[in-house]
Short mmCIF file of C-alpha atoms in Angstrom, two decimals:
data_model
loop_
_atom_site.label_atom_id
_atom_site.label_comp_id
_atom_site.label_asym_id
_atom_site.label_seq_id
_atom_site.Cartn_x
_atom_site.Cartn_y
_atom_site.Cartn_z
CA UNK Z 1 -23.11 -49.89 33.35
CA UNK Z 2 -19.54 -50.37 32.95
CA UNK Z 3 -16.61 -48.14 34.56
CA UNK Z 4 -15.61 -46.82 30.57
CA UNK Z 5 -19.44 -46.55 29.90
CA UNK Z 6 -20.18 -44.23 32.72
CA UNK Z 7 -16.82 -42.52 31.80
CA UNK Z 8 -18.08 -41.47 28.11
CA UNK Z 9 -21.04 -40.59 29.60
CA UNK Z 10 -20.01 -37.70 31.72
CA UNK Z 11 -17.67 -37.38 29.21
CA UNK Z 12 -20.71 -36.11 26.69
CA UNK Z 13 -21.27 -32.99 27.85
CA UNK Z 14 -17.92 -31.80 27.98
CA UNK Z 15 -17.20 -32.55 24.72
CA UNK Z 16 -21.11 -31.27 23.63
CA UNK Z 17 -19.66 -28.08 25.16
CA UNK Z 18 -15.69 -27.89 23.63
CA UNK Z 19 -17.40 -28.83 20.08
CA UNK Z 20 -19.88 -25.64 20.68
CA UNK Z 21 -16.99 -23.45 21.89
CA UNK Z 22 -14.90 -24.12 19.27
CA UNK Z 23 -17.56 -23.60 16.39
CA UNK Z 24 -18.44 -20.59 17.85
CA UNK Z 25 -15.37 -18.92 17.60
CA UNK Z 26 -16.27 -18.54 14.16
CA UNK Z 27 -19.00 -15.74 15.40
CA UNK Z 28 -16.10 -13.40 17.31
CA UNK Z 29 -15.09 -11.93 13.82
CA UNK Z 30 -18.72 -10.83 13.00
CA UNK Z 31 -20.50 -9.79 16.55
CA UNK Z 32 -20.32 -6.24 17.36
CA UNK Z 33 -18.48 -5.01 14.06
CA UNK Z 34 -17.19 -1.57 14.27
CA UNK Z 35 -14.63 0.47 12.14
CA UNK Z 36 -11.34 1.45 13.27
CA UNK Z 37 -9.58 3.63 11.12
CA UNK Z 38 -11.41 3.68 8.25
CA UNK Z 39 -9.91 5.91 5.72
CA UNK Z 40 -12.05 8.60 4.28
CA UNK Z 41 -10.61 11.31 1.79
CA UNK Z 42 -11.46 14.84 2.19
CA UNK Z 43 -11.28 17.58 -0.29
CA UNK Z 44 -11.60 21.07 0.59
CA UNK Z 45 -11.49 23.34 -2.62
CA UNK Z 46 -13.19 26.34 -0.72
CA UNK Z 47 -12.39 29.76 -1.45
CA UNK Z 48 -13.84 31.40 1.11
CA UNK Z 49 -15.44 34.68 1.39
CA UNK Z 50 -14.68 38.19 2.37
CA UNK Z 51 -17.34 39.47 4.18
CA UNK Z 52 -17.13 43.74 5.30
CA UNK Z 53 -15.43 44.85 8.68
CA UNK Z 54 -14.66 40.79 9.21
CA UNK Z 55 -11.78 38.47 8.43
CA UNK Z 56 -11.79 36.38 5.64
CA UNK Z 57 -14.24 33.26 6.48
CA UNK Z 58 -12.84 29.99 4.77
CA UNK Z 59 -15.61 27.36 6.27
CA UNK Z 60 -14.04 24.44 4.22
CA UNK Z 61 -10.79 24.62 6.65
CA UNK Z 62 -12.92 24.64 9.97
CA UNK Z 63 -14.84 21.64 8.75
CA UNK Z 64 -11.30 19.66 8.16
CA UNK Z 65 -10.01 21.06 11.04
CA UNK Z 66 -12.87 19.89 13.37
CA UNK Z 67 -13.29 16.30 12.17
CA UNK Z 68 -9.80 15.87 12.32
CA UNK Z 69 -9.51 16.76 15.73
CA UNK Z 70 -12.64 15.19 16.65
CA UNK Z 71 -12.46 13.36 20.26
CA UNK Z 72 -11.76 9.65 20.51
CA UNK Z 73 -12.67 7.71 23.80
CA UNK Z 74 -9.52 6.63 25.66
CA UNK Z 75 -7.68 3.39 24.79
CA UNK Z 76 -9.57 3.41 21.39
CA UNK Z 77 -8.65 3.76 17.82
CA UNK Z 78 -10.32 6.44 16.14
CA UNK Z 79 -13.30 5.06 14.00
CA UNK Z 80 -11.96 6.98 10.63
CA UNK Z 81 -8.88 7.78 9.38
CA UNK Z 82 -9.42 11.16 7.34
CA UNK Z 83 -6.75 11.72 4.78
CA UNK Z 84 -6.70 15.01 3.35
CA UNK Z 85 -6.68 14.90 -0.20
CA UNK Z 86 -5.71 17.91 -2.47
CA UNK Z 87 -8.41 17.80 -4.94
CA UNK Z 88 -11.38 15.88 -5.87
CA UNK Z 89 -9.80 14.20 -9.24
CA UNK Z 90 -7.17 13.15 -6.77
CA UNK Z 91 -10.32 11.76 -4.18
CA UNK Z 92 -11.73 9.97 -7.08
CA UNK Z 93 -8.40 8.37 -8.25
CA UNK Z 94 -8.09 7.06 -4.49
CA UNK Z 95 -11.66 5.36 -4.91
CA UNK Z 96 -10.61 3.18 -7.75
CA UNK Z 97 -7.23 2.46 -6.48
CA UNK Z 98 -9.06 1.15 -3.46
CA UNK Z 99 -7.50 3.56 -0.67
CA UNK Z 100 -10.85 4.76 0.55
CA UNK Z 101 -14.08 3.86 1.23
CA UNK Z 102 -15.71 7.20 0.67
CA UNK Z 103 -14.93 11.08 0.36
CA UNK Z 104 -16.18 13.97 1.27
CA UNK Z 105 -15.79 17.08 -0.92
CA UNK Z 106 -16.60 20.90 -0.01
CA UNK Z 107 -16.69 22.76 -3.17
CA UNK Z 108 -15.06 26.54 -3.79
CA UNK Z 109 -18.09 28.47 -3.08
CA UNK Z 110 -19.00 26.77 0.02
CA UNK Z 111 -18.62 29.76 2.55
CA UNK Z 112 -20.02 31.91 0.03
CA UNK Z 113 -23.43 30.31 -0.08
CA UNK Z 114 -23.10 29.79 3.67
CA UNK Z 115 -22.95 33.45 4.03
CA UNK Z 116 -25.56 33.94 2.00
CA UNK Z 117 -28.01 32.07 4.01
CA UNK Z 118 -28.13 35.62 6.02
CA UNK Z 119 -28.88 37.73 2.40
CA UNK Z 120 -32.34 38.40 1.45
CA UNK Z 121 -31.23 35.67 -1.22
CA UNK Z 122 -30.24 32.81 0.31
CA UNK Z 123 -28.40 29.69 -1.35
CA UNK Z 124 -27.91 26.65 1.00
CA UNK Z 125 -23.69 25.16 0.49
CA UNK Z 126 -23.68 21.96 -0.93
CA UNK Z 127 -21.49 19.02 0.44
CA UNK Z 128 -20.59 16.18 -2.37
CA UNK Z 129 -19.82 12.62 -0.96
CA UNK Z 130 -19.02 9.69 -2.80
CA UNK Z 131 -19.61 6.14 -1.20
CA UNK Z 132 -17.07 3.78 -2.35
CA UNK Z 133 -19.26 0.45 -2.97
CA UNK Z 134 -16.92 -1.78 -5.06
CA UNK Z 135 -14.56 -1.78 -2.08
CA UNK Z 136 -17.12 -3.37 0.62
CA UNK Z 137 -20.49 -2.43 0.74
CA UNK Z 138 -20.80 -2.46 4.44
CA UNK Z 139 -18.02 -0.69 5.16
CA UNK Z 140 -18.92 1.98 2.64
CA UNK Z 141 -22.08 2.02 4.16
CA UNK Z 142 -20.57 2.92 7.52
CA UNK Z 143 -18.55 5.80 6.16
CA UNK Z 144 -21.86 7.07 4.51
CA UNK Z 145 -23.58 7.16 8.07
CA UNK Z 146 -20.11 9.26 9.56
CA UNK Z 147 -20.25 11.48 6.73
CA UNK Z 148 -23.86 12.29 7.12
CA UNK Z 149 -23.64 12.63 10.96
CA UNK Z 150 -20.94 15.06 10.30
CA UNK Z 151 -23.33 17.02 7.35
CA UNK Z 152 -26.13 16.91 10.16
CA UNK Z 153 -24.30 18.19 12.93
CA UNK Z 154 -23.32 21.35 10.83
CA UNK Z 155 -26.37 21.65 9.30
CA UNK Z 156 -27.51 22.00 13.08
CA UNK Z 157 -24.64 24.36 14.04
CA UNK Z 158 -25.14 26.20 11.21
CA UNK Z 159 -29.01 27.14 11.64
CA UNK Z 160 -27.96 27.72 15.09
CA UNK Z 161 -25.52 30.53 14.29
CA UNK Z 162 -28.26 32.34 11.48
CA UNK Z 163 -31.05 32.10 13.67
CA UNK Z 164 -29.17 33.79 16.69
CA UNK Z 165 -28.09 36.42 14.06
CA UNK Z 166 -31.13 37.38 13.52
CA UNK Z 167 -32.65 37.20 16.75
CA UNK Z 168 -29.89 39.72 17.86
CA UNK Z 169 -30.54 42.16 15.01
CA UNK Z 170 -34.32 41.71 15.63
CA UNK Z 171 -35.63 40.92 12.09
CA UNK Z 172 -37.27 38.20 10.86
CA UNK Z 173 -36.49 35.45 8.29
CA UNK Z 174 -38.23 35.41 5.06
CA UNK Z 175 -39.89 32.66 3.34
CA UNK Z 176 -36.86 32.28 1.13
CA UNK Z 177 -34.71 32.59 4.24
CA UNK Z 178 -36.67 30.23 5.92
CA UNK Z 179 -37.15 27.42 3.55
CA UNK Z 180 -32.90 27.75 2.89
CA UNK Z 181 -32.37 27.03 6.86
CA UNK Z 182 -34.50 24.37 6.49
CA UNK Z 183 -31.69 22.62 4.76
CA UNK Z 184 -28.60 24.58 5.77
CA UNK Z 185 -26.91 21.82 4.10
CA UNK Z 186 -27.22 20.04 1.26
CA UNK Z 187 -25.59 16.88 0.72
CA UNK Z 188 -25.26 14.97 -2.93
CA UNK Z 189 -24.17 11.39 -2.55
CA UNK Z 190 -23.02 9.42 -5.29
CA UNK Z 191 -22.36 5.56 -5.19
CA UNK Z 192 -18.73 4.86 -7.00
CA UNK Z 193 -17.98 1.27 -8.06
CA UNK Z 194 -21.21 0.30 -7.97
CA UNK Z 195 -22.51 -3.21 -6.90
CA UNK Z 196 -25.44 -2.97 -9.07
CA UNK Z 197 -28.32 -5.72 -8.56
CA UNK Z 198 -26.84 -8.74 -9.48
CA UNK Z 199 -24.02 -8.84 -7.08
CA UNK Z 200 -25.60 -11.01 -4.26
CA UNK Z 201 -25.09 -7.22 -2.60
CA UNK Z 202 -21.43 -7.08 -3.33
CA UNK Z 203 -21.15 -10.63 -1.80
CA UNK Z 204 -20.49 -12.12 -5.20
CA UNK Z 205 -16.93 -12.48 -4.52
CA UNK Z 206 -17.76 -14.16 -1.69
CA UNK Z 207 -20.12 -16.62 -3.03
CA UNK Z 208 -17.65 -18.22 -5.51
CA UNK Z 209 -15.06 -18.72 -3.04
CA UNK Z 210 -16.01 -21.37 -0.98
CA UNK Z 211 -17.51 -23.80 -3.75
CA UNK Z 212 -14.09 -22.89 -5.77
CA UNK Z 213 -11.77 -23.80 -2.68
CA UNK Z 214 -14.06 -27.22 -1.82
CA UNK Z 215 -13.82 -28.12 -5.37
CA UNK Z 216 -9.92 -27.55 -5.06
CA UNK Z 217 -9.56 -29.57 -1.98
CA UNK Z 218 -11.44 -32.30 -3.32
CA UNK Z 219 -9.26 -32.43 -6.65
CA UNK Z 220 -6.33 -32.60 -4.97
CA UNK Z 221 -7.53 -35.31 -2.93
CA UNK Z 222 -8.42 -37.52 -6.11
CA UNK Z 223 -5.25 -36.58 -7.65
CA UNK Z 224 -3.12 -37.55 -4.49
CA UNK Z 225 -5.17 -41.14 -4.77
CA UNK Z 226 -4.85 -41.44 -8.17
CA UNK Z 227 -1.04 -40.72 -8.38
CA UNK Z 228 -0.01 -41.09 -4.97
CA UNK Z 229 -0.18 -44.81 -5.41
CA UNK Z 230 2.15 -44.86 -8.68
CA UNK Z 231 5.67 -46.28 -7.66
CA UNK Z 232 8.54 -44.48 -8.58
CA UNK Z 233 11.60 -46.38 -9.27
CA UNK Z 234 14.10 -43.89 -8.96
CA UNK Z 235 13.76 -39.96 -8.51
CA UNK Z 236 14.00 -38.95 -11.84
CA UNK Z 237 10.66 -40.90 -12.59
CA UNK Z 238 9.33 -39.74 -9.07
CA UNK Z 239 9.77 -36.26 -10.77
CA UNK Z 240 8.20 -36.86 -13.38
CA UNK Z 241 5.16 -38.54 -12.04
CA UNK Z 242 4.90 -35.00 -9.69
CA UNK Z 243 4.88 -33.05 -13.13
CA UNK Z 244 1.91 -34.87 -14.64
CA UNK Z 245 -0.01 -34.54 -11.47
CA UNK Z 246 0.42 -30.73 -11.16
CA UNK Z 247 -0.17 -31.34 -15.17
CA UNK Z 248 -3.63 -32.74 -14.84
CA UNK Z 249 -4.35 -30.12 -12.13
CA UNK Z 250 -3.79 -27.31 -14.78
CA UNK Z 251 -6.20 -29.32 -17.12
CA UNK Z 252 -8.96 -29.48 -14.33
CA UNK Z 253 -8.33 -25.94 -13.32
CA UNK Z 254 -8.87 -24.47 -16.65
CA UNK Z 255 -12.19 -26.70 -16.93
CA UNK Z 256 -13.24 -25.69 -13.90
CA UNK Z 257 -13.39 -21.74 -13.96
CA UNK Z 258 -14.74 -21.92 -17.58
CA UNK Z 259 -17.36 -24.07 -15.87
CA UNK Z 260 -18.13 -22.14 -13.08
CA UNK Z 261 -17.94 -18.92 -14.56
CA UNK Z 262 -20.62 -20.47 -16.53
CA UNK Z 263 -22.77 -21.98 -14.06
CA UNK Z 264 -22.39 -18.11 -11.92
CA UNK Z 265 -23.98 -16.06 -14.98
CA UNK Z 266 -26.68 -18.84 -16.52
CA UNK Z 267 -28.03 -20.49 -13.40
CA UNK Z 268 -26.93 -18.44 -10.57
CA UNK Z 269 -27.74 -15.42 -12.18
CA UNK Z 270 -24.98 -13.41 -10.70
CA UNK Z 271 -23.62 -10.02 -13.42
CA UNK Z 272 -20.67 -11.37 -14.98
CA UNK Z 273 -19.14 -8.58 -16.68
CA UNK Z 274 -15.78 -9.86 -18.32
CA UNK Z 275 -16.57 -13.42 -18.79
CA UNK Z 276 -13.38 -14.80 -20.62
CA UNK Z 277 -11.08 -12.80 -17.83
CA UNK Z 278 -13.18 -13.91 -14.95
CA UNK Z 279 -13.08 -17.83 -15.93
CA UNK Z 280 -9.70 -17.49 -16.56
CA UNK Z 281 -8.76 -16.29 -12.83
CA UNK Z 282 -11.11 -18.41 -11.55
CA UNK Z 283 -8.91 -21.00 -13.38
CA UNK Z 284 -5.94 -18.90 -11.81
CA UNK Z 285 -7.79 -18.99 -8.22
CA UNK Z 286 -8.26 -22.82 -8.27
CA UNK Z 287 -4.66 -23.88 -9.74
CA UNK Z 288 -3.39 -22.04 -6.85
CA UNK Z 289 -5.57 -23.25 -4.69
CA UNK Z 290 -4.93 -26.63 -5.57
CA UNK Z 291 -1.07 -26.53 -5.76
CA UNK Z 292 -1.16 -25.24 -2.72
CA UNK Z 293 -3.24 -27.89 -1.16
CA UNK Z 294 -1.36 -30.79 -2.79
CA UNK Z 295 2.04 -29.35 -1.52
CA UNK Z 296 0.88 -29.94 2.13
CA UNK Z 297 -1.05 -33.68 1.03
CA UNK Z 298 2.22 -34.33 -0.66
CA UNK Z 299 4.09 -34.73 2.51
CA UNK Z 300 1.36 -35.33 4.83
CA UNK Z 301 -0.79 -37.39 2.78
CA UNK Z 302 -4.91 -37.16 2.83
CA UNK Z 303 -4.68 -35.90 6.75
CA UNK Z 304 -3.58 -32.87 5.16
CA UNK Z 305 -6.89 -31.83 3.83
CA UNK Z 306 -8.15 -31.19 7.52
CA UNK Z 307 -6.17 -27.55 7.20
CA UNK Z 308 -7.42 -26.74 4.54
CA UNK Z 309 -10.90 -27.53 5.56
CA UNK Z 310 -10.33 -25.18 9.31
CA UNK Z 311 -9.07 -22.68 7.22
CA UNK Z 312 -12.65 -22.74 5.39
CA UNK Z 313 -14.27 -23.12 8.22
CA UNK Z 314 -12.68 -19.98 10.40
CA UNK Z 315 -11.59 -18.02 7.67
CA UNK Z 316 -14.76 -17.67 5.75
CA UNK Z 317 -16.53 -15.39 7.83
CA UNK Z 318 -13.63 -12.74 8.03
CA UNK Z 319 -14.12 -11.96 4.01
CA UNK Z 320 -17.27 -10.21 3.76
CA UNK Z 321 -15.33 -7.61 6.70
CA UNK Z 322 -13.46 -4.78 5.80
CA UNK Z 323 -10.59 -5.42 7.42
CA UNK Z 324 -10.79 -1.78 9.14
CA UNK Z 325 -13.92 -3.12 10.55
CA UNK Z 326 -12.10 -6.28 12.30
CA UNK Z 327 -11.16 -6.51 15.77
CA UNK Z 328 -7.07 -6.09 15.86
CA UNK Z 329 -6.60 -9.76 16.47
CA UNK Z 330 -8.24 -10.93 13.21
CA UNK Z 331 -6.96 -7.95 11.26
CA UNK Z 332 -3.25 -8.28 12.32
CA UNK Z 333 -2.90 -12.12 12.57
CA UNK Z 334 -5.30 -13.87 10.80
CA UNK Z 335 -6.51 -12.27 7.60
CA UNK Z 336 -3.07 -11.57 6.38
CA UNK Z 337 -2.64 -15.21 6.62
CA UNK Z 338 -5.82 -16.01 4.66
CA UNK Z 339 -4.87 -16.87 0.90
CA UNK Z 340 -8.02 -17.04 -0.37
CA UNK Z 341 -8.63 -13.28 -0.02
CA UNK Z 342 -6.51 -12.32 -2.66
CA UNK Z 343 -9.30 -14.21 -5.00
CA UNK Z 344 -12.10 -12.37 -3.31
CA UNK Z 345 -9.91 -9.11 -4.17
CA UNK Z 346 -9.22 -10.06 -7.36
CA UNK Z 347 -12.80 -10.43 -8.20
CA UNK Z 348 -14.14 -7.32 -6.89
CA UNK Z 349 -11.69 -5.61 -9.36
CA UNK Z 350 -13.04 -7.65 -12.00
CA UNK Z 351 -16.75 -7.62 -11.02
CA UNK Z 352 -17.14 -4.02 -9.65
CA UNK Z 353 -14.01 -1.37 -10.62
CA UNK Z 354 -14.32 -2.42 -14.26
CA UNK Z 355 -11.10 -3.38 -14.57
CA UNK Z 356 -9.96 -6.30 -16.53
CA UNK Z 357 -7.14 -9.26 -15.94
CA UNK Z 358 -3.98 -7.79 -15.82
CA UNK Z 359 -0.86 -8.29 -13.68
CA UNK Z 360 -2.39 -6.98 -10.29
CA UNK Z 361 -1.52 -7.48 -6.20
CA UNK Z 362 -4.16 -10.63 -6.29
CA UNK Z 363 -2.84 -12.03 -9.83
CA UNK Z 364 0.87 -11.69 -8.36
CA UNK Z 365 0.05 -12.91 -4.85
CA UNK Z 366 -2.24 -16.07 -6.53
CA UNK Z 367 0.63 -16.75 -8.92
CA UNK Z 368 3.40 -16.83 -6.06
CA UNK Z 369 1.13 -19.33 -3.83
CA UNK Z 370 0.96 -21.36 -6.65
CA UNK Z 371 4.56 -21.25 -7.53
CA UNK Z 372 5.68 -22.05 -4.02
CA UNK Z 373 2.84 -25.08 -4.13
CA UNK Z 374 4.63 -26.53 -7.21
CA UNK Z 375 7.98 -26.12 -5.66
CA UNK Z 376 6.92 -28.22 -2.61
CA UNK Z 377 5.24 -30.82 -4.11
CA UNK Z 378 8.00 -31.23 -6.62
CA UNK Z 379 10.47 -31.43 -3.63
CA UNK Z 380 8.46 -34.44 -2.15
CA UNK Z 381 9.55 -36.40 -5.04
CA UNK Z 382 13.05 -36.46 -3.80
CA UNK Z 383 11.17 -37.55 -0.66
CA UNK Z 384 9.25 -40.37 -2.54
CA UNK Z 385 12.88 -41.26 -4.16
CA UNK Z 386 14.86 -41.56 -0.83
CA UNK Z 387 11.93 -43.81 0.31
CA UNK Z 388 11.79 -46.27 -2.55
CA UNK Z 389 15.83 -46.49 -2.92
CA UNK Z 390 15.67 -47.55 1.01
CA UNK Z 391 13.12 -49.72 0.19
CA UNK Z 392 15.73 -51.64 -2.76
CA UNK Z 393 18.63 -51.54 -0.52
CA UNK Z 394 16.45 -53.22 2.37
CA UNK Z 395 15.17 -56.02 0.05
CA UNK Z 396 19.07 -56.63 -1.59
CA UNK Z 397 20.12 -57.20 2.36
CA UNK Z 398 17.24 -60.08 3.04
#
């Protein structure tokens, strides 16, 4: 075995390892997710209740006041954000703008019913909480599981303070009494935004992104070939070669979300609910996409692509995650950065908050990527021009 044999060969397993290490980067974003400051609106529209020889109880403002103030371990952001919210239209409003993932309400007669739970007519308090599913499903999910832990833990506190009250007094609960303290509590949740069953559960969004963002790189590869090659005599012409390619672009982009579109509700099965508004910003998505693509290819040629293709790769995994449920690092530095998550937002709106295309953050954000795309590649034709006038001047010297 030669000296540069034997060198690849120990070279194998360091390279075996770097490839592993570097693939599995893509894992950090998604192993041991937990929220950090997830916001969660709460309502208190308690009235309280006056109760003889005893100040006036108002249990709605303890319950803020104690999850508010509830302890965070040390060097740790606090796992919710709770925004207090002055009503529950208001709470509801903040759902489908998209500002929280759930809320918790505690109705006017809250302490009344509470205090009741010590009458010989008992009625147990009800807690509303609404689970905000459009948003992201898991991290709706995880506000559901804090807002329960917090309904459990004053259930328990609750049944607590009754059943000492009567152990003190000496009397003993009846069956009404006893079947309310069963349930000190009683919670009604109710999904908002809903996923529904055809959603690929709420991954939809998701799921047409990275077939939408191949199919873009791999357009604006053929494109590049096809008019890369065309020699441009003079800038003007350079120009105007530019224009027909982000022309043909526009053509394919259109084709292409009325196609997919298409191919996601008949064969995919996946709950289109606005068809002609979700082709068309799939068409949006993809010239965007593609502008944006060709803008770097334009000046870097096909080498260009391998960006694009990393920022797949890496980027990918960090758009099913709430971004409250990323580790600082990825939710500071690297999703901002991440253009394709203004499609994924722009279809939850579409798929799962009922709203229809309109002039929105993703629409805008989409429309500037593409505009700065254009604006790039159409620079590279003064680029292509210098080139080809050097090229003349060399030849008229030989």
């Amino acid at each position: 075995m030669q000296a540069k044999e034997k060198k690849l060969v120990l070279l194998a397993p360091v390279i075996a390892l770097l490839i592993v290490f570097v693939f599995s980067l893509t894992l950090f974003p998604s192993v041991q997710v937990k929220p950090r400051q997830l916001p969660i609106a709460v309502v208190n529209e308690d009235q309280g209740v006056e109760i003889s020889g005893q100040p006036k109880l108002n249990m709605g403002e303890t319950i803020v006041e104690t999850i508010r103030q509830a302890p965070t371990a040390p060097g740790e952001e606090p796992a919710v954000e709770w925004v207090v919210v002055k009503d529950e239209d208001a709470a509801r409003q903040g759902l489908n703008d998209k500002d929280y993932y759930a809320a918790l309400v505690i109705p006017q007669d809250f302490s009344a019913k509470q205090a009741s739970l010590r009458t010989p007519s008992p009625s147990s308090p009800e807690l509303r909480i609404y689970l905000n599913q459009g948003l992201n499903a898991a991290a709706a999910a995880a506000a559901g599981q804090v807002l329960n832990g917090v309904v459990d833990t004053l259930s328990e506190k609750i049944r607590a303070q009754v059943l000492d009250a009567f152990q003190a007094q000496g009397a003993t609960l009846s069956p009404d009494q006893a079947a309310a303290l069963a349930v000190p509590i009683a919670k009604k949740v109710t999904n908002v935004n809903e996923i529904g069953t055809k959603s690929a559960n709420c991954n939809a969004p998701i799921s047409l992104f990275q077939p939408l963002w191949m199919a873009s790189m791999a357009c604006s590869a053929v494109l590049f070939l096809a008019f890369g090659k065309s020699a441009a005599s003079d800038r003007k012409r350079s120009l105007a070669t530019k224009l027909v390619h982000i022309g043909a672009g526009a053509v394919v982009a259109l084709i292409v979300g009325f196609g997919f579109a298409w191919i996601a509700e008949a064969m995919i099965g996946l709950a289109i609910p606005q068809f002609v508004d979700t082709a068309l910003f799939l068409a949006l998505a993809f010239f965007s996409f593609f502008l944006l693509i060709t803008a770097v290819v334009s000046w870097l040629g096909l080498k260009g692509i391998a960006v694009f293709a990393l920022m797949l790769f890496f980027g990918a995994p960090l758009l099913a995650l709430a971004p409250e449920m990323m580790s600082p690092f990825y939710r500071d530095w690297i999703h901002p950065w991440l253009p394709m998550r203004f499609m994924v937002d722009g279809l939850r709106e579409l798929f799962f908050f009922g709203k229809g295309l309109s002039w929105n953050h993703a629409v805008a954000a989409l429309t500037w990527i593409g505009a700065g795309g254009a604006a790039v590649t159409l620079a590279s034709a003064l680029k292509s021009g210098a080139a080809e006038k050097r090229r003349r001047q060399d030849s008229a010297f030989r």
